[in-house]
Coordinates of C-alpha atoms and ligand atoms in Angstrom, one line a residue:
X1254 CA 37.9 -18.9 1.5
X1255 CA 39.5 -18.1 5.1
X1256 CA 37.6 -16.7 8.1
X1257 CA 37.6 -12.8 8.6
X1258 CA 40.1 -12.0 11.4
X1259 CA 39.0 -10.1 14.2
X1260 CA 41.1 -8.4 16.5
X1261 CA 39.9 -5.9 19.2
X1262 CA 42.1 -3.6 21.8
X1263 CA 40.2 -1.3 24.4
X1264 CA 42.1 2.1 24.5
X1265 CA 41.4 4.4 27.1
X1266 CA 41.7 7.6 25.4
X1267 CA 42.7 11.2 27.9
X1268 CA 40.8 14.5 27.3
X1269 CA 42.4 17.2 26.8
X1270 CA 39.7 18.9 29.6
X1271 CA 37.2 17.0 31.8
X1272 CA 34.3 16.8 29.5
X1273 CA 31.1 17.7 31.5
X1274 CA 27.5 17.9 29.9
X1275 CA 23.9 18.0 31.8
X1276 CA 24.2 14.1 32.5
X1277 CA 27.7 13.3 33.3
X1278 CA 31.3 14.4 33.7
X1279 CA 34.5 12.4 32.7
X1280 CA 38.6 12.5 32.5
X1281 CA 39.0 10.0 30.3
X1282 CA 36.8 7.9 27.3
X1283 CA 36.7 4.2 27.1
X1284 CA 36.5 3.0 23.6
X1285 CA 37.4 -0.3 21.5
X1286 CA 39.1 -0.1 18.7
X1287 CA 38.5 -3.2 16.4
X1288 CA 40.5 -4.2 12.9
X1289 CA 39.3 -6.7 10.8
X1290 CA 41.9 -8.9 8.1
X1291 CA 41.4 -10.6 5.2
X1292 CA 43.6 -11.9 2.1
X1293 CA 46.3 -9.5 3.3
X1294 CA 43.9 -6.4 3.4
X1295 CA 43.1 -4.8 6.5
X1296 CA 39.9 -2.9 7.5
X1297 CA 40.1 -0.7 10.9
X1298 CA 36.9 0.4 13.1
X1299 CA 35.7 2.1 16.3
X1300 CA 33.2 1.6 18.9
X1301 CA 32.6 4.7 20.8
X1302 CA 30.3 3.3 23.5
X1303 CA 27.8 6.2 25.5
X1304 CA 26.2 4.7 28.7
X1305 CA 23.0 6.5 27.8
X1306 CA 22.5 3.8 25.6
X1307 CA 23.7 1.4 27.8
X1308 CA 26.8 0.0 26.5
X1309 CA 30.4 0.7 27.9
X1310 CA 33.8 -0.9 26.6
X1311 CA 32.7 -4.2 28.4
X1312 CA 29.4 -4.6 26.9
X1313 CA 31.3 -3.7 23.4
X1314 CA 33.9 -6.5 24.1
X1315 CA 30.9 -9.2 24.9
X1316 CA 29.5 -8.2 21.8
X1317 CA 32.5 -8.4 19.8
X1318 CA 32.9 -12.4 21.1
X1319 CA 28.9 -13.0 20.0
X1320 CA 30.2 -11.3 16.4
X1321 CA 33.5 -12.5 15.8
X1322 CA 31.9 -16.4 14.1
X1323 CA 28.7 -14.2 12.5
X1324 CA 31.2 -12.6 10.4
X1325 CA 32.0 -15.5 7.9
X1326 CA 34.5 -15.3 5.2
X1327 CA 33.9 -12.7 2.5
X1328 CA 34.1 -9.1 4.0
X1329 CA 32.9 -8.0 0.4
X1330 CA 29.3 -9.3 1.6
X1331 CA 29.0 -6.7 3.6
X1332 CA 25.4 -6.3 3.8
X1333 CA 24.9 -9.9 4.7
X1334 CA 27.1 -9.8 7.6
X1335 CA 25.8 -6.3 9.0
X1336 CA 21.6 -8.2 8.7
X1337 CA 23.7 -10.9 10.5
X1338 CA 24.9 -8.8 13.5
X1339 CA 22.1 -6.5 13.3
X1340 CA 19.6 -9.3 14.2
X1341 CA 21.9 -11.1 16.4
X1342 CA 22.9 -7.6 18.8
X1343 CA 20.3 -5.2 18.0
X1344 CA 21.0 -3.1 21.3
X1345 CA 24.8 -2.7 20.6
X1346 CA 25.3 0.1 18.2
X1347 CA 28.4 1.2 19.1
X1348 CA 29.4 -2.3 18.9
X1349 CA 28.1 -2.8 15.5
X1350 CA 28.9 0.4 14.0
X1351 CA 32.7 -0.7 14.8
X1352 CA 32.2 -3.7 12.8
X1353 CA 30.4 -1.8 9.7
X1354 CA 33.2 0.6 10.0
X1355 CA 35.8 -2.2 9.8
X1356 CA 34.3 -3.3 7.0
X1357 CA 33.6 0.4 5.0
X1358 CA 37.8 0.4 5.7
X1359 CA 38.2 -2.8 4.5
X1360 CA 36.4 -2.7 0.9
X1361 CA 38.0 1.0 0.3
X1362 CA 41.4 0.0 1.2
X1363 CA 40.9 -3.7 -0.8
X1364 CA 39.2 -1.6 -3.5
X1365 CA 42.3 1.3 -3.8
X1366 CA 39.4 4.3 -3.4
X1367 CA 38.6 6.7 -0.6
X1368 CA 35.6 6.1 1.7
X1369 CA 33.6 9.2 0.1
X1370 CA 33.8 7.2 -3.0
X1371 CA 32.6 4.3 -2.0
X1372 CA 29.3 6.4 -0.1
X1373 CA 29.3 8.3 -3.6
X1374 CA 29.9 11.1 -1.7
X1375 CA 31.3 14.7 -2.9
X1376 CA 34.3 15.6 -0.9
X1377 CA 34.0 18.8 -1.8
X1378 CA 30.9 18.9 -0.2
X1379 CA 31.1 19.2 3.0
X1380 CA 29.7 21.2 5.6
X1381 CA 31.2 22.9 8.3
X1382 CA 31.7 21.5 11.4
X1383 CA 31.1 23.1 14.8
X1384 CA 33.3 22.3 18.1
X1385 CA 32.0 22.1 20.9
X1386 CA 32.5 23.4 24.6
X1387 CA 31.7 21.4 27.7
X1388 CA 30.5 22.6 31.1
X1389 CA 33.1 24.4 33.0
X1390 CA 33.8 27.4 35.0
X1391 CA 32.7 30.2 33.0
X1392 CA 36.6 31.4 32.8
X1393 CA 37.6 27.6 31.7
X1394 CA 34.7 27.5 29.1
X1395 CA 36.4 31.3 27.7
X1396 CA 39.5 29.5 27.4
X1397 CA 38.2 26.5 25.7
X1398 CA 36.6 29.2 23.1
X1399 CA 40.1 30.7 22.7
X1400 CA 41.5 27.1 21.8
X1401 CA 38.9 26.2 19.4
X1402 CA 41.0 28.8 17.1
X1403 CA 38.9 29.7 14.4
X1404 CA 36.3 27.1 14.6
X1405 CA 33.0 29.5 12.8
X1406 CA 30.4 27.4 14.9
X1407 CA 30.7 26.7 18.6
X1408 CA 28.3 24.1 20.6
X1409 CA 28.2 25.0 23.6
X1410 CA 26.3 22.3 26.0
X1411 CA 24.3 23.4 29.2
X1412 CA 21.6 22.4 31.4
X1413 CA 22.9 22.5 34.3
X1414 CA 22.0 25.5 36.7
X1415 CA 23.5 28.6 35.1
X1416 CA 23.0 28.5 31.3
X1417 CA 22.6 32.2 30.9
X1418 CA 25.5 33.1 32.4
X1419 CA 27.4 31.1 30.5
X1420 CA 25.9 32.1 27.4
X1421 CA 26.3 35.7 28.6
X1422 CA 30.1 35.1 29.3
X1423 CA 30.4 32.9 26.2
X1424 CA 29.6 36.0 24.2
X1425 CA 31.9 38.1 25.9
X1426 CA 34.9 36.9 23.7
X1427 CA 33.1 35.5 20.9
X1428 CA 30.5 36.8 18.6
X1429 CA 30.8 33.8 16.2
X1430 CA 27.0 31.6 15.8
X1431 CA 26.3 29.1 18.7
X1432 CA 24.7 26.1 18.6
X1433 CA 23.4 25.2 22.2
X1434 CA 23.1 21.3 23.1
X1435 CA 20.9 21.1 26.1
X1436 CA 21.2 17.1 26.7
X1437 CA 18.0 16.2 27.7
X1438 CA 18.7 18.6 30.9
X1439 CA 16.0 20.9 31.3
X1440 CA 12.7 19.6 32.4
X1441 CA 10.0 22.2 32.9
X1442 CA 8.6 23.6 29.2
X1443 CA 7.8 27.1 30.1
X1444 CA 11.3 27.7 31.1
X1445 CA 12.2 25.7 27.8
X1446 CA 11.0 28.3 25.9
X1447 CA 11.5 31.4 28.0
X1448 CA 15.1 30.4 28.0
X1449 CA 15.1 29.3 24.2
X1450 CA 13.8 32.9 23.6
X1451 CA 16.5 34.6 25.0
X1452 CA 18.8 32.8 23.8
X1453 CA 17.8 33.5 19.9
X1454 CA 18.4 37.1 21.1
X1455 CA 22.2 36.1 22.4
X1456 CA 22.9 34.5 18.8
X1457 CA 21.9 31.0 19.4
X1458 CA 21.2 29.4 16.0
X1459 CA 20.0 25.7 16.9
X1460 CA 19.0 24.1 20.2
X1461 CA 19.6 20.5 20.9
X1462 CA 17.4 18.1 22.9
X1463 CA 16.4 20.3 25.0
X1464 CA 13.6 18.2 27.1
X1465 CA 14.1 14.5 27.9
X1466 CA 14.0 11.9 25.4
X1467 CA 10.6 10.4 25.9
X1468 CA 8.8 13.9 26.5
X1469 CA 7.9 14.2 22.8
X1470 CA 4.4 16.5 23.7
X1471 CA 6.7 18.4 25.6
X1472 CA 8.8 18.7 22.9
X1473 CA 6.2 19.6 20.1
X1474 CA 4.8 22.1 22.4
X1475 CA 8.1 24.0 22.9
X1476 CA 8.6 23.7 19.3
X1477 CA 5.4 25.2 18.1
X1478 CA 6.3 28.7 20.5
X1479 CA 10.2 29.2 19.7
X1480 CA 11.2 30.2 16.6
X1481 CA 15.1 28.8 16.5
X1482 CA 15.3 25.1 14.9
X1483 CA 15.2 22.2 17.6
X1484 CA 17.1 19.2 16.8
X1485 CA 16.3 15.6 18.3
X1486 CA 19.5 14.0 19.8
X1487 CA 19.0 11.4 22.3
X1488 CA 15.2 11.5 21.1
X1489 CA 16.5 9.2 17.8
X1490 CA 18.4 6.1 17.4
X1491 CA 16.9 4.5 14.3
X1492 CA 14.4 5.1 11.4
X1493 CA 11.9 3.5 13.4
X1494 CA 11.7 6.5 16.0
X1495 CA 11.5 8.9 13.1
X1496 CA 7.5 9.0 12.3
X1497 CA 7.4 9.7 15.9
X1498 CA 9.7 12.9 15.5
X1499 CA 8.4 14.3 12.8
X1500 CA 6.4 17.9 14.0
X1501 CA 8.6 17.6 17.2
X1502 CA 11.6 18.6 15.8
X1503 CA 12.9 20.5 13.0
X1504 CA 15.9 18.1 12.5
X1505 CA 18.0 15.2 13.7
X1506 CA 21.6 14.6 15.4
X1507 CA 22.4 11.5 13.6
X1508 CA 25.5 9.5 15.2
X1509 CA 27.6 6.5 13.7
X1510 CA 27.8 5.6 16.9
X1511 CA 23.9 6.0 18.1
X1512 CA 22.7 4.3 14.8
X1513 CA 25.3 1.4 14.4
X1514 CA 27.6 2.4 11.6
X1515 CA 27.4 4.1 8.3
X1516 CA 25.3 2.0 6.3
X1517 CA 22.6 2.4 9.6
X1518 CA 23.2 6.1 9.4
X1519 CA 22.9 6.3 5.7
X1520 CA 19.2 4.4 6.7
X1521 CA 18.6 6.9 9.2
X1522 CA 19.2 10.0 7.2
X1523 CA 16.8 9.0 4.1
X1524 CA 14.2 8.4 6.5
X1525 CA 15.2 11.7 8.1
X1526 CA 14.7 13.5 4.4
X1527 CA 11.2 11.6 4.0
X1528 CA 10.1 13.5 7.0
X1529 CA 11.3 16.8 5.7
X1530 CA 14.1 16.8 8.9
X1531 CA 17.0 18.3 8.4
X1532 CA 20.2 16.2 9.4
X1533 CA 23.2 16.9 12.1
X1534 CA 26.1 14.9 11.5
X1535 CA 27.5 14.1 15.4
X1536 CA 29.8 11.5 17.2
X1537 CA 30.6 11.0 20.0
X1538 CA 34.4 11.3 21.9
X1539 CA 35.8 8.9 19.8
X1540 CA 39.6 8.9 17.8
X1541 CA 40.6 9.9 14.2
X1542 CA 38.8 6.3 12.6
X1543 CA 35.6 7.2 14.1
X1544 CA 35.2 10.5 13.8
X1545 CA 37.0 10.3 9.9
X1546 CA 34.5 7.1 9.0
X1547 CA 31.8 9.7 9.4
X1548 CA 33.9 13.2 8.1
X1549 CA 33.2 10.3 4.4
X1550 CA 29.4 10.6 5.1
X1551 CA 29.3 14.1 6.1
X1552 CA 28.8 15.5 2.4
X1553 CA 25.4 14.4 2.7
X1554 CA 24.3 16.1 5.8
X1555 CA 23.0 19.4 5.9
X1556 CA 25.5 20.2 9.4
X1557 CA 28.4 18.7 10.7
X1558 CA 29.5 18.4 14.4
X1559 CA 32.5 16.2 13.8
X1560 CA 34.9 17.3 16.6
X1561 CA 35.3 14.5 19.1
X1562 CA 39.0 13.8 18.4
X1563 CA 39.7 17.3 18.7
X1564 CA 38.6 16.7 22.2
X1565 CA 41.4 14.0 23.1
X1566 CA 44.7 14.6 24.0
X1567 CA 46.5 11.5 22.8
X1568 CA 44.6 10.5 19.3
X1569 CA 46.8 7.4 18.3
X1570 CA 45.7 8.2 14.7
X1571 CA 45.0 10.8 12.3
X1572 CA 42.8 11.3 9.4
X1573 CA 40.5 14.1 8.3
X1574 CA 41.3 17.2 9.4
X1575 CA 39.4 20.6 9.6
X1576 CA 40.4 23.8 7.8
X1577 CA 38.5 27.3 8.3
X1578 CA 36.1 25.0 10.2
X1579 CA 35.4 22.6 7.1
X1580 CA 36.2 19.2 7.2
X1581 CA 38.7 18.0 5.0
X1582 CA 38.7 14.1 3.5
X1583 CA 41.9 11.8 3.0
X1584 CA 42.2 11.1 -0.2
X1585 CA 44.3 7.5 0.8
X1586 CA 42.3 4.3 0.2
X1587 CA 39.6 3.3 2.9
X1588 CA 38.9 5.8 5.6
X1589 CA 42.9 6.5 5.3
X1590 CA 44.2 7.3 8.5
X1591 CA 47.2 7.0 9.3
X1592 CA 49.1 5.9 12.8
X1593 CA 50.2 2.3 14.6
X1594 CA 47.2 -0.2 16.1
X1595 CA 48.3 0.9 19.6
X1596 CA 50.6 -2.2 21.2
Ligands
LIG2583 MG1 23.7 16.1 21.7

């Protein structure tokens, strides 16, 4: 049999607003799209890299060159090739979870079925997703609300210095639920959960990472004197972190991107449901083949926040789309996007 082809073209990818959370602020995301060939089928993927894990488009392209002769010449073993670049690059998810999608494309598309049939998933399953609102002026952050149309959930991230203003002004033209996504940015407990508090009365449903990664006491304490659900975010990368978690949080943001793919992910949420967690579907900024690779998996998760093409300007591609706020599959073979490999 021939080799697997690999080709791989960094994009860098506008937003259609700077995207500012507790950690960081950027104009623009650098991601690597990669697209895999093989007896005339072709299989597309996405690495979304996030610097808190360090990896950025460069790292991902290194990766890719270490991968490229790992992946032999059968794409339909795909396990054994993912155990291959799993031991060889165990701290490049993104860069992995680009080949794993590649692959997932590849054996739908090669197969004739949709994605969610391949996962066994229900399409009709799946949850709604919320969209989320970055740090801005309070007025800019209104407006984003405005544009996020009819979207029922909104995430809205803080952690900065005034979060209850802009929860205050956040409510002033909305009344819809809020998810709040702290990004490890607050770092004194008592406030944690004085602010946590008030924000249950302000129609917060779910906080998100609210203390820094490693401060899991801190964590379990908050926890045990709030009574809105805290999910783990940058607290959880793999099953392996997941005993740890369990009586810290109440559930898990689980990321294609974060864990290395789907098949990672699928790993990640079983453990997740052994520990009684409840599971957030997440990405990161990433196109239409990311964000629709995990739109397949989302039937199984108990919440979706699947918006991070929605927060590009110029997606090259499109593929599931959102309706009343619920995510809605492809039925074409693969992920089925649709849209040209960018020249
Ligand atoms: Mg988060």
């Amino acid at each position: 049999m021939s080799r697997i082809l690999l080709d791989r073209r960094p994009v860098e990818l506008k937003l259609r607003h700077p995207w500012t959370i507790a950690r960081n602020s950027s104009r623009v995301k650098r991601n690597v799209l990669t697209r895999l060939e093989h007896g005339g089928v072709e299989g597309y993927g996405e690495a979304a890299p996030n610097p808190r894990y360090r990896e950025d488009a460069a790292s991902v392209l290194r990766a890719l060159d270490i991968m490229e002769p790992l992946l032999g010449d059968d794409p339909a073993r795909r396990d054994e090739i993912l155990d291959r670049v799993e031991a060889a690059l165990p701290g490049d998810p993104a860069a992995r979870a680009s080949i794993d999608i590649a692959l997932h494309d590849w054996a739908g598309r090669q197969a004739g079925v949709p994605l969610y049939r391949l996962l066994g998933a229900d399409p009709g399953k799946t949850p709604l997703t919320s969209m989320s609102i970055g740090i801005d002026d309070v007025a800019v952050m209104q407006q984003k609300v405005r544009e996020a149309g009819d979207a029922p959930i909104l995430k809205i991230k803080v952690g900065l210095k005034n979060d209850r203003e802009i929860i205050e002004g956040i409510r002033r033209v909305t009344d819809r639920p809020l998810y709040v996504d702290v990004n490890e940015g607050w770092k004194d407990e008592a406030q944690a959960v004085e602010t946590i508090g008030w924000m249950a009365g302000m129609g917060v449903v779910l906080v998100e990472q609210p203390l820094p990664a490693a401060d899991l006491e801190g964590a379990r304490r908050v926890r045990e004197r709030v009574d809105l659900p805290i999910f783990a975010d940058e607290a959880v990368l793999g099953p392996h972190d997941i005993p740890r978690l369990a009586g810290a949080f109440d559930g898990i943001n689980v990321k294609l991107q974060k864990a290395g793919g789907l098949r990672a992910a699928r790993r990640l949420i079983e453990a997740a449901r052994g520990a009684g967690l409840k599971v957030m579907l997440g990405c990161m900024i990433e196109t239409s083949i990311g964000i629709t690779a995990a739109a397949h998996l989302s039937p199984v998760a108990d919440l979706a926040d699947l918006d991070g093409n929605l927060l590009v300007a110029d997606d090259p591609f499109q593929g599931a789309r959102v309706c009343e706020g619920r995510l809605i599959l492809p039925d074409r073979p693969g992920i089925g996007i649709l849209g040209e490999w960018p020249s």
